[in-house]
Short mmCIF file of C-alpha atoms and ligand atoms in Angstrom, two decimals:
data_model
loop_
_atom_site.label_atom_id
_atom_site.label_comp_id
_atom_site.label_asym_id
_atom_site.label_seq_id
_atom_site.Cartn_x
_atom_site.Cartn_y
_atom_site.Cartn_z
CA MET N 1 21.81 -27.66 -21.81
CA ALA N 2 20.06 -24.46 -23.01
CA ASN N 3 18.06 -23.51 -19.94
CA VAL N 4 16.42 -20.25 -19.00
CA ALA N 5 15.67 -18.68 -15.61
CA VAL N 6 12.95 -16.03 -15.50
CA ILE N 7 13.01 -13.51 -12.66
CA GLY N 8 11.15 -10.28 -11.87
CA ALA N 9 13.34 -7.20 -12.20
CA GLN N 10 11.17 -4.77 -10.23
CA TRP N 11 8.68 -5.37 -7.36
CA GLY N 12 6.75 -8.27 -8.84
CA ASP N 13 3.78 -8.60 -11.21
CA GLU N 14 5.88 -7.73 -14.23
CA GLY N 15 4.16 -10.42 -16.32
CA LYS N 16 6.40 -13.37 -15.46
CA GLY N 17 3.45 -15.77 -15.86
CA LYS N 18 2.77 -14.68 -19.41
CA VAL N 19 6.42 -14.84 -20.40
CA VAL N 20 6.98 -18.24 -18.75
CA ASP N 21 3.88 -19.61 -20.42
CA TRP N 22 5.12 -18.31 -23.77
CA LEU N 23 8.61 -19.76 -23.26
CA ALA N 24 7.19 -23.05 -21.94
CA SER N 25 6.22 -24.09 -25.43
CA ARG N 26 9.92 -24.54 -26.05
CA ALA N 27 10.81 -26.10 -22.67
CA ASP N 28 10.45 -29.65 -21.38
CA ILE N 29 10.23 -28.87 -17.68
CA VAL N 30 9.14 -25.76 -15.74
CA VAL N 31 10.44 -25.44 -12.17
CA ARG N 32 9.32 -23.13 -9.35
CA PHE N 33 12.30 -22.63 -7.02
CA GLN N 34 11.24 -20.08 -4.39
CA GLY N 35 8.25 -18.27 -2.94
CA GLY N 36 4.83 -19.81 -2.46
CA HIS N 37 1.20 -18.88 -3.01
CA ASN N 38 2.07 -15.22 -2.40
CA ALA N 39 2.77 -15.25 -6.13
CA GLY N 40 -0.02 -14.56 -8.59
CA HIS N 41 0.77 -15.32 -12.21
CA THR N 42 -1.84 -14.51 -14.83
CA LEU N 43 -1.90 -16.30 -18.18
CA VAL N 44 -4.26 -15.36 -20.96
CA VAL N 45 -4.65 -18.04 -23.64
CA GLY N 46 -7.17 -17.26 -26.31
CA GLY N 47 -10.20 -16.17 -24.31
CA GLU N 48 -9.30 -18.09 -21.15
CA THR N 49 -7.53 -16.53 -18.10
CA TYR N 50 -5.58 -18.76 -15.74
CA LYS N 51 -4.47 -17.37 -12.39
CA LEU N 52 -1.73 -19.53 -10.88
CA SER N 53 -0.04 -19.12 -7.52
CA LEU N 54 1.76 -22.35 -6.81
CA LEU N 55 1.55 -24.43 -9.93
CA PRO N 56 4.44 -23.80 -12.39
CA SER N 57 3.05 -21.81 -15.32
CA GLY N 58 4.13 -24.58 -17.72
CA VAL N 59 1.16 -26.73 -16.69
CA VAL N 60 -1.05 -24.72 -19.04
CA ARG N 61 1.19 -25.85 -21.91
CA GLY N 62 0.98 -29.47 -20.73
CA LYS N 63 4.62 -29.45 -19.67
CA LEU N 64 6.05 -31.23 -16.64
CA GLY N 65 5.94 -28.87 -13.66
CA ILE N 66 8.23 -29.17 -10.67
CA ILE N 67 7.81 -27.48 -7.29
CA GLY N 68 11.33 -27.31 -5.86
CA ASN N 69 12.53 -27.50 -2.29
CA GLY N 70 13.07 -23.71 -2.24
CA VAL N 71 9.29 -23.13 -2.32
CA VAL N 72 7.11 -23.05 0.79
CA LEU N 73 4.05 -25.15 0.05
CA ASP N 74 0.57 -24.69 1.49
CA PRO N 75 -1.21 -28.04 0.93
CA GLU N 76 -4.65 -26.49 1.09
CA ALA N 77 -3.70 -23.80 -1.43
CA LEU N 78 -2.17 -26.41 -3.74
CA LEU N 79 -5.18 -28.73 -3.64
CA SER N 80 -7.63 -25.91 -4.27
CA GLU N 81 -5.56 -24.53 -7.13
CA ILE N 82 -5.45 -28.01 -8.72
CA ALA N 83 -9.26 -28.22 -8.33
CA LYS N 84 -9.63 -24.75 -9.90
CA VAL N 85 -7.52 -25.39 -12.99
CA THR N 86 -9.06 -28.83 -13.37
CA GLY N 87 -12.39 -27.02 -13.58
CA GLN N 88 -10.88 -24.97 -16.44
CA GLY N 89 -10.09 -28.14 -18.40
CA LEU N 90 -6.46 -28.68 -17.39
CA SER N 91 -5.24 -31.94 -15.99
CA VAL N 92 -2.84 -32.02 -13.01
CA SER N 93 -1.63 -35.32 -11.71
CA PRO N 94 1.62 -36.94 -10.64
CA ALA N 95 2.19 -37.48 -14.37
CA ASN N 96 2.77 -33.76 -14.95
CA LEU N 97 3.47 -32.35 -11.46
CA ARG N 98 6.29 -33.42 -9.15
CA ILE N 99 7.02 -31.89 -5.77
CA ALA N 100 10.34 -31.98 -3.93
CA GLU N 101 10.06 -34.37 -0.99
CA ASN N 102 12.05 -31.90 1.12
CA VAL N 103 9.77 -28.92 0.48
CA PRO N 104 8.69 -27.17 3.74
CA LEU N 105 4.93 -26.90 4.36
CA ILE N 106 2.85 -23.90 5.27
CA LEU N 107 0.36 -24.89 7.98
CA PRO N 108 -2.64 -22.88 9.21
CA LEU N 109 -0.52 -21.47 12.05
CA HIS N 110 1.71 -19.66 9.59
CA PRO N 111 -0.81 -17.28 8.09
CA ALA N 112 -2.20 -16.77 11.64
CA LEU N 113 1.24 -15.58 12.81
CA ASP N 114 1.82 -13.55 9.63
CA ARG N 115 -1.43 -11.62 10.14
CA ALA N 116 -1.00 -11.22 13.92
CA ARG N 117 2.46 -9.73 13.33
CA GLU N 118 1.19 -7.38 10.63
CA ALA N 119 -1.62 -6.20 12.93
CA ALA N 120 0.93 -5.60 15.69
CA ARG N 121 3.09 -3.49 13.36
CA GLY N 122 0.18 -1.14 12.69
CA GLY N 123 1.27 1.73 10.46
CA ASP N 124 4.70 0.13 9.90
CA LYS N 125 3.25 -3.03 8.38
CA ILE N 126 5.08 -4.71 5.48
CA GLY N 127 1.86 -5.24 3.59
CA THR N 128 2.44 -8.97 3.29
CA THR N 129 -0.01 -11.20 1.43
CA GLY N 130 -0.92 -12.69 4.83
CA ARG N 131 -0.31 -16.19 3.54
CA GLY N 132 2.27 -17.25 6.08
CA ILE N 133 5.29 -17.08 3.75
CA GLY N 134 7.61 -15.31 6.17
CA PRO N 135 6.82 -17.53 9.21
CA ALA N 136 7.20 -20.68 7.07
CA TYR N 137 10.68 -19.66 5.86
CA GLU N 138 11.60 -18.76 9.48
CA ASP N 139 10.65 -22.33 10.53
CA LYS N 140 12.72 -23.73 7.67
CA VAL N 141 15.92 -21.94 8.71
CA GLY N 142 14.99 -22.53 12.37
CA ARG N 143 15.11 -26.28 11.56
CA ARG N 144 11.64 -26.99 12.86
CA ALA N 145 9.69 -26.99 9.57
CA ILE N 146 7.37 -29.86 8.69
CA ARG N 147 8.36 -31.03 5.24
CA LEU N 148 6.39 -33.01 2.65
CA CYS N 149 8.38 -36.18 3.35
CA ASP N 150 7.31 -36.04 7.04
CA LEU N 151 3.76 -36.86 6.02
CA ALA N 152 4.94 -40.44 5.42
CA GLU N 153 6.26 -40.76 8.99
CA PRO N 154 3.49 -40.15 11.52
CA GLU N 155 5.85 -40.56 14.49
CA THR N 156 8.28 -37.97 13.21
CA LEU N 157 5.31 -35.71 12.41
CA SER N 158 3.95 -35.99 15.94
CA LYS N 159 7.30 -35.07 17.53
CA LYS N 160 7.88 -32.21 15.11
CA LEU N 161 4.43 -30.82 15.75
CA ASP N 162 5.18 -30.63 19.50
CA GLU N 163 8.26 -28.57 18.80
CA LEU N 164 6.52 -26.38 16.26
CA LEU N 165 3.57 -25.69 18.53
CA LEU N 166 5.75 -24.78 21.48
CA HIS N 167 7.41 -22.17 19.31
CA HIS N 168 4.30 -20.82 17.60
CA ASN N 169 1.94 -20.80 20.56
CA SER N 170 4.54 -18.83 22.59
CA LEU N 171 4.64 -16.24 19.84
CA LEU N 172 0.88 -16.16 19.29
CA LYS N 173 0.28 -15.83 23.01
CA GLY N 174 2.66 -12.87 23.13
CA LEU N 175 0.75 -11.26 20.26
CA GLY N 176 -2.63 -11.93 21.93
CA ALA N 177 -3.77 -14.19 19.06
CA PRO N 178 -5.68 -17.51 19.41
CA LEU N 179 -3.46 -20.58 20.01
CA PHE N 180 -3.37 -23.87 18.05
CA GLU N 181 -4.06 -27.40 19.36
CA LYS N 182 -2.05 -30.37 18.22
CA GLN N 183 -4.72 -32.95 17.41
CA PRO N 184 -6.66 -31.07 14.69
CA LEU N 185 -3.34 -30.15 13.00
CA PHE N 186 -2.09 -33.73 13.22
CA ASP N 187 -5.38 -35.03 11.79
CA GLN N 188 -5.25 -32.52 8.98
CA LEU N 189 -1.69 -33.46 8.07
CA LEU N 190 -2.57 -37.16 8.00
CA ALA N 191 -5.60 -36.40 5.82
CA TRP N 192 -3.39 -34.52 3.34
CA ALA N 193 -0.80 -37.34 3.23
CA PRO N 194 -2.52 -39.57 0.65
CA GLN N 195 -3.41 -36.57 -1.50
CA LEU N 196 0.08 -35.09 -1.54
CA LEU N 197 2.53 -37.98 -1.25
CA PRO N 198 1.89 -39.29 -4.81
CA PHE N 199 3.44 -36.05 -6.08
CA SER N 200 6.51 -36.28 -3.82
CA GLU N 201 9.93 -37.33 -5.08
CA ALA N 202 13.62 -36.51 -5.04
CA VAL N 203 13.24 -33.96 -7.84
CA TRP N 204 17.03 -33.43 -7.96
CA GLU N 205 17.29 -36.91 -9.50
CA ARG N 206 14.79 -36.03 -12.19
CA LEU N 207 16.58 -32.77 -12.91
CA ASP N 208 19.90 -34.59 -13.03
CA ALA N 209 18.44 -37.04 -15.56
CA ALA N 210 17.02 -34.12 -17.56
CA LYS N 211 20.41 -32.56 -17.63
CA ARG N 212 22.04 -35.72 -18.95
CA GLU N 213 19.32 -36.11 -21.59
CA GLY N 214 19.82 -32.51 -22.77
CA LYS N 215 16.26 -31.51 -21.86
CA ARG N 216 15.33 -27.84 -21.65
CA VAL N 217 14.47 -26.57 -18.17
CA LEU N 218 12.75 -23.28 -17.49
CA PHE N 219 13.15 -21.90 -13.95
CA GLU N 220 10.14 -19.78 -13.03
CA GLY N 221 10.88 -17.10 -10.46
CA ALA N 222 8.26 -15.48 -8.28
CA GLN N 223 8.31 -11.96 -6.81
CA ALA N 224 11.35 -9.92 -7.96
CA VAL N 225 14.81 -8.58 -7.22
CA MET N 226 13.56 -5.55 -5.24
CA LEU N 227 11.55 -7.97 -3.04
CA ASP N 228 14.59 -10.26 -2.50
CA VAL N 229 15.23 -10.78 1.23
CA ASP N 230 18.88 -9.70 0.85
CA HIS N 231 18.91 -7.32 -2.09
CA GLY N 232 15.44 -5.72 -1.98
CA THR N 233 14.00 -2.76 -0.10
CA TYR N 234 14.42 -4.54 3.26
CA PRO N 235 12.37 -4.98 5.44
CA PHE N 236 9.66 -4.36 2.83
CA VAL N 237 10.51 -7.59 1.00
CA THR N 238 9.44 -11.20 0.82
CA SER N 239 11.25 -13.89 2.75
CA SER N 240 13.18 -15.67 0.00
CA ASN N 241 15.99 -14.98 -2.41
CA THR N 242 14.29 -14.15 -5.68
CA VAL N 243 17.47 -13.81 -7.74
CA ALA N 244 18.34 -16.41 -10.39
CA GLY N 245 21.25 -17.63 -8.28
CA ASN N 246 18.71 -19.21 -5.98
CA ALA N 247 17.28 -21.39 -8.80
CA ALA N 248 20.07 -23.87 -8.27
CA ALA N 249 19.70 -24.24 -4.48
CA GLY N 250 15.89 -24.06 -4.69
CA ALA N 251 15.66 -26.88 -7.24
CA GLY N 252 18.61 -29.09 -6.32
CA ILE N 253 20.85 -28.65 -9.35
CA GLY N 254 24.24 -27.04 -9.94
CA PRO N 255 24.56 -23.33 -10.85
CA ASP N 256 25.85 -24.22 -14.30
CA ALA N 257 22.33 -25.44 -15.17
CA ILE N 258 20.67 -22.09 -14.68
CA GLY N 259 21.35 -21.00 -18.24
CA MET N 260 20.25 -17.65 -19.58
CA VAL N 261 18.82 -15.27 -16.98
CA LEU N 262 15.85 -13.36 -18.36
CA GLY N 263 14.62 -10.44 -16.29
CA ILE N 264 11.05 -9.32 -16.70
CA ALA N 265 10.30 -5.61 -16.36
CA LYS N 266 7.19 -3.57 -16.97
CA ALA N 267 7.58 -0.48 -19.16
CA TYR N 268 6.61 1.47 -16.00
CA SER N 269 6.71 0.51 -12.32
CA THR N 270 4.23 -0.95 -9.82
CA ARG N 271 4.40 -2.15 -6.23
CA VAL N 272 1.73 -3.88 -4.06
CA GLY N 273 2.81 -3.71 -0.44
CA SER N 274 4.38 -0.96 1.67
CA GLY N 275 7.91 0.37 1.28
CA PRO N 276 10.00 2.83 -0.74
CA PHE N 277 8.96 3.56 -4.33
CA PRO N 278 10.90 6.60 -5.61
CA THR N 279 9.02 7.03 -8.90
CA GLU N 280 5.52 6.54 -7.48
CA LEU N 281 2.91 8.83 -9.04
CA HIS N 282 0.04 10.14 -6.91
CA ASP N 283 -1.56 12.04 -9.75
CA ALA N 284 -3.91 11.39 -12.69
CA ILE N 285 -1.07 9.81 -14.72
CA GLY N 286 -0.48 7.18 -12.01
CA GLN N 287 -4.20 6.61 -11.82
CA GLY N 288 -4.35 6.21 -15.58
CA LEU N 289 -1.49 3.69 -15.61
CA GLY N 290 -3.34 1.67 -12.93
CA ASP N 291 -6.62 1.78 -14.86
CA ARG N 292 -5.21 0.93 -18.31
CA GLY N 293 -2.81 -1.66 -16.89
CA ARG N 294 -5.53 -3.17 -14.67
CA GLU N 295 -3.18 -2.95 -11.78
CA PHE N 296 -4.94 -4.96 -9.10
CA GLY N 297 -3.06 -7.59 -7.13
CA THR N 298 -3.82 -11.11 -8.33
CA VAL N 299 -3.48 -12.43 -4.78
CA THR N 300 -4.53 -9.52 -2.62
CA GLY N 301 -6.97 -7.69 -4.90
CA ARG N 302 -5.30 -4.48 -3.64
CA ARG N 303 -4.76 -1.67 -6.14
CA ARG N 304 -1.12 -1.60 -7.11
CA ARG N 305 0.86 1.62 -6.64
CA CYS N 306 2.04 2.91 -10.05
CA GLY N 307 4.91 5.10 -11.26
CA TRP N 308 7.42 5.82 -13.97
CA PHE N 309 10.04 3.33 -15.16
CA ASP N 310 13.00 3.39 -12.79
CA ALA N 311 16.05 2.58 -14.92
CA CYS N 312 18.35 3.15 -11.98
CA MET N 313 16.63 0.47 -9.96
CA VAL N 314 16.26 -1.99 -12.83
CA ARG N 315 19.95 -1.55 -13.66
CA GLN N 316 20.69 -2.48 -10.05
CA GLY N 317 18.41 -5.54 -10.41
CA VAL N 318 20.13 -6.49 -13.67
CA LYS N 319 23.53 -6.43 -12.01
CA ILE N 320 22.51 -8.22 -8.79
CA GLY N 321 20.27 -10.72 -10.53
CA GLY N 322 22.78 -11.48 -13.31
CA VAL N 323 20.13 -10.58 -15.90
CA GLN N 324 21.43 -11.18 -19.43
CA GLY N 325 18.33 -10.07 -21.32
CA LEU N 326 15.13 -8.28 -20.51
CA ALA N 327 11.52 -8.99 -21.43
CA LEU N 328 9.75 -5.63 -21.40
CA THR N 329 6.02 -5.98 -20.80
CA LYS N 330 2.95 -3.73 -20.90
CA LEU N 331 4.38 -1.25 -23.38
CA ASP N 332 0.79 -0.83 -24.63
CA VAL N 333 -0.24 0.69 -21.29
CA LEU N 334 1.90 3.76 -22.16
CA ASP N 335 0.04 4.35 -25.44
CA GLY N 336 -1.36 7.89 -25.75
CA LEU N 337 0.78 9.59 -23.10
CA ALA N 338 2.23 12.85 -24.42
CA GLU N 339 5.52 12.43 -22.53
CA LEU N 340 7.21 9.73 -20.49
CA LYS N 341 9.74 9.94 -17.71
CA ILE N 342 12.56 7.54 -16.91
CA CYS N 343 14.39 7.72 -13.59
CA THR N 344 18.15 7.72 -14.11
CA GLY N 345 19.34 8.34 -10.52
CA TYR N 346 18.31 9.67 -7.11
CA ARG N 347 18.88 12.81 -5.09
CA ILE N 348 19.28 11.77 -1.48
CA GLY N 349 19.91 14.58 0.98
CA GLY N 350 22.38 16.73 -0.92
CA ALA N 351 23.94 13.84 -2.86
CA VAL N 352 23.23 12.33 -6.28
CA MET N 353 23.36 8.52 -6.35
CA HIS N 354 23.08 6.03 -9.15
CA ARG N 355 22.00 3.11 -6.98
CA LEU N 356 19.39 2.68 -4.27
CA PRO N 357 21.31 2.52 -0.97
CA ALA N 358 20.53 -0.20 1.57
CA ALA N 359 19.69 1.95 4.59
CA MET N 360 15.95 2.42 5.27
CA ALA N 361 15.81 6.18 5.81
CA ALA N 362 18.04 6.84 2.77
CA GLN N 363 15.79 4.65 0.61
CA ALA N 364 12.72 6.47 1.84
CA ALA N 365 14.31 9.85 1.07
CA ALA N 366 15.36 8.99 -2.52
CA GLU N 367 14.00 11.61 -4.96
CA PRO N 368 14.04 10.53 -8.60
CA ILE N 369 16.10 12.35 -11.23
CA TYR N 370 14.16 12.10 -14.51
CA GLU N 371 14.93 12.08 -18.15
CA VAL N 372 11.91 13.14 -20.19
CA MET N 373 11.04 11.32 -23.43
CA GLU N 374 8.49 11.91 -26.10
CA GLY N 375 5.38 9.71 -25.98
CA TRP N 376 3.56 8.27 -29.00
CA ALA N 377 0.08 8.82 -30.41
CA GLY N 378 -0.17 5.49 -32.19
CA SER N 379 -0.97 2.11 -30.65
CA THR N 380 1.44 -0.63 -29.64
CA ALA N 381 -1.40 -2.86 -28.34
CA GLY N 382 -1.18 -6.29 -29.84
CA ALA N 383 1.90 -5.51 -31.94
CA ARG N 384 3.72 -8.68 -33.03
CA SER N 385 6.78 -7.14 -34.75
CA TYR N 386 9.09 -4.21 -34.18
CA ALA N 387 7.95 -2.73 -37.51
CA GLN N 388 4.45 -2.26 -36.08
CA LEU N 389 5.69 0.00 -33.28
CA PRO N 390 5.61 3.81 -33.46
CA ALA N 391 9.13 5.32 -33.80
CA ALA N 392 8.90 6.98 -30.38
CA ALA N 393 8.06 3.61 -28.76
CA VAL N 394 11.15 2.04 -30.31
CA LYS N 395 13.21 5.02 -29.07
CA TYR N 396 11.83 4.49 -25.52
CA VAL N 397 12.78 0.78 -25.60
CA ARG N 398 16.29 1.57 -26.92
CA ARG N 399 16.85 4.16 -24.18
CA ILE N 400 15.80 1.65 -21.53
CA GLU N 401 18.31 -0.85 -22.95
CA GLU N 402 21.10 1.72 -22.73
CA LEU N 403 20.23 2.82 -19.21
CA VAL N 404 19.77 -0.61 -17.64
CA GLU N 405 22.73 -2.08 -19.52
CA ALA N 406 20.89 -5.12 -20.81
CA PRO N 407 19.32 -5.91 -24.20
CA VAL N 408 15.57 -6.16 -24.55
CA VAL N 409 15.04 -9.63 -26.05
CA LEU N 410 11.25 -9.88 -25.74
CA LEU N 411 8.52 -7.25 -25.91
CA SER N 412 4.99 -7.91 -24.68
CA THR N 413 2.17 -5.79 -26.01
CA SER N 414 -0.98 -7.33 -24.51
CA PRO N 415 -1.96 -9.90 -21.88
CA ASP N 416 -2.44 -12.50 -24.61
CA ARG N 417 0.21 -15.16 -25.02
CA ASP N 418 0.63 -14.49 -28.73
CA ASP N 419 1.10 -10.73 -28.56
CA THR N 420 4.81 -10.99 -28.02
CA ILE N 421 7.69 -9.66 -30.11
CA THR N 422 10.78 -11.86 -30.11
CA LEU N 423 14.05 -10.08 -30.71
CA ARG N 424 16.23 -12.97 -29.55
CA ASP N 425 15.34 -16.53 -28.51
CA PRO N 426 16.25 -16.82 -24.82
CA PHE N 427 16.80 -20.60 -25.26
CA ALA N 428 19.48 -19.84 -27.84
CA GLY N 429 21.62 -18.68 -24.85
P1 LIG V 1 3.52 -11.90 -12.62
O1 LIG V 1 3.25 -11.97 -11.17
O2 LIG V 1 4.87 -11.32 -12.90
O3 LIG V 1 3.33 -13.22 -13.33
O4 LIG V 1 2.49 -10.86 -13.21
P2 LIG V 1 0.89 -10.82 -12.90
O5 LIG V 1 0.25 -11.87 -13.71
O6 LIG V 1 0.64 -10.77 -11.45
O7 LIG V 1 0.53 -9.39 -13.46
C1 LIG V 1 0.77 -9.01 -14.76
C2 LIG V 1 -0.58 -8.57 -15.40
O8 LIG V 1 -0.35 -7.92 -16.60
C3 LIG V 1 -1.48 -9.76 -15.69
O9 LIG V 1 -2.81 -9.32 -15.53
C4 LIG V 1 -1.19 -10.00 -17.17
O10 LIG V 1 -2.31 -10.61 -17.87
C5 LIG V 1 -0.97 -8.64 -17.68
N1 LIG V 1 0.00 -8.50 -18.81
C6 LIG V 1 1.13 -9.20 -19.01
N2 LIG V 1 1.79 -8.71 -20.10
C7 LIG V 1 1.05 -7.68 -20.57
C8 LIG V 1 1.20 -6.73 -21.64
O11 LIG V 1 2.16 -6.74 -22.39
N3 LIG V 1 0.21 -5.78 -21.77
C9 LIG V 1 -0.87 -5.71 -20.96
N4 LIG V 1 -1.76 -4.78 -21.15
N5 LIG V 1 -1.03 -6.60 -19.92
C10 LIG V 1 -0.10 -7.54 -19.73
P1 LIG V 2 4.48 -12.31 -8.10
O1 LIG V 2 5.23 -13.61 -8.22
C1 LIG V 2 4.05 -8.54 -5.97
C2 LIG V 2 4.96 -8.54 -1.70
C3 LIG V 2 3.82 -8.28 -0.76
C4 LIG V 2 4.58 -7.57 0.36
C5 LIG V 2 5.91 -8.32 0.41
C6 LIG V 2 5.99 -9.42 1.47
O2 LIG V 2 3.06 -12.36 -8.51
O3 LIG V 2 5.24 -11.19 -8.72
P2 LIG V 2 4.94 -11.86 1.61
O4 LIG V 2 3.49 -12.30 1.66
O5 LIG V 2 5.71 -12.45 0.49
O6 LIG V 2 5.63 -12.00 2.93
O7 LIG V 2 4.84 -10.27 1.38
O8 LIG V 2 6.07 -8.90 -0.89
N1 LIG V 2 4.73 -9.65 -2.65
C7 LIG V 2 4.45 -9.47 -3.94
N2 LIG V 2 4.26 -8.33 -4.68
N3 LIG V 2 4.04 -9.71 -6.59
C8 LIG V 2 4.28 -10.85 -5.91
O9 LIG V 2 4.41 -12.06 -6.50
C9 LIG V 2 4.45 -10.76 -4.51
N4 LIG V 2 4.67 -11.68 -3.53
C10 LIG V 2 4.86 -10.99 -2.40
O10 LIG V 2 2.86 -7.47 -1.30
O11 LIG V 2 4.86 -6.25 -0.01
MG1 LIG V 3 1.81 -11.44 -9.78
#
């Protein structure tokens, strides 16, 4: 089975949606395996822009989409996203979307706790999307989550709600936030049941059948390695494992099915929330990258922080994430810059390091060591072959390959689906 797993190699928003959409034309099934509606994946097809948060990006290609058990699912967000894309002419029904029956749900009390906690942290806030992702994962590992399958069992639901409310109301009270009552939540869950249960199934069985039939599965990661709850810039991370290794557990299939791991990286760096960002630029160049790259969060609307490409960090992400090939996106945003910098290591205290250490203060103190490269005067925007790229742009891409120790197999040169240069077909393994 020639499958592909797509993961972010930086801090998210690398262009995973565009790449997944592009690859989906050659896949049979697209599976989300972690994260939730904290993700914002933008797809541009012809003139139309689709912004997806929960739906697997393959739905735009008319492929079967699966939301795996590793996701945290907000029913309200899902139903409104389905309504939104239906308004754009797509059709989403149980015929092309299946949801793991054991997926944990995000309820209104989760974003309430997320926001109350962020407010309490003040200046030390994580900068979460405020969508309840962290609290929902906490409930999952705390064994008190309400899962999709519970909607079919009102008695179970009632008991579980008691336990959940005891936990959440204690926390909310401590934080001085408004408490939740059982009945409105119970009524809401029962109202969602007939809308959601038709999508619910044991998706592992479907994936097992797909495996036997030799179908191609594309695993669509959200967030990125540096936001991984174990391997990222903790605690400034999301609450799931974003690495490809989690695709198996988050979908219900063996690790042998993951196939080729494709890491997506921007030709520079961005970050939305708080936390360390060694190559961040606070000058006109950073401002220019943000303007040209339209770096505004899809979910939060916040301006993304921008900086130079950090090869040291991406190399770390390549190793930890098991990335076998890179898709390099937004090369066009660098057009016209006289010189470019690539971070090859860090100076921390008196020491030089070629990895980002795990400790918080050390991460915050990391000063980038740069290699300077020549920019290019010509345009890469919309290029569809290597031959169309200025020589200095090719040199930049080659240097990135050497430094991160992974081949660039795809190059993206505009938001449009078709402006993509293929150097190697990821489905070829
Ligand atoms: P994701 O979260 O990784 O799916 O990325 P987002 O969709 O949040 O952010 C990436 C943004 O860059 C979107 O607005 C895309 O339309 C856009 N984009 C993707 N690839 C390219 C590219 O090669 N060039 C330019 N200029 N924009 C791109
Ligand atoms: P995609 O899939 C960029 C960031 C938030 C915050 C941290 C924790 O579009 O790349 P959370 O709400 O998950 O608890 O927030 O993670 N974050 C993202 N940043 N892209 C994303 O998704 C993100 N999802 C979460 O900004 O810093
Ligand atoms: Mg995004």
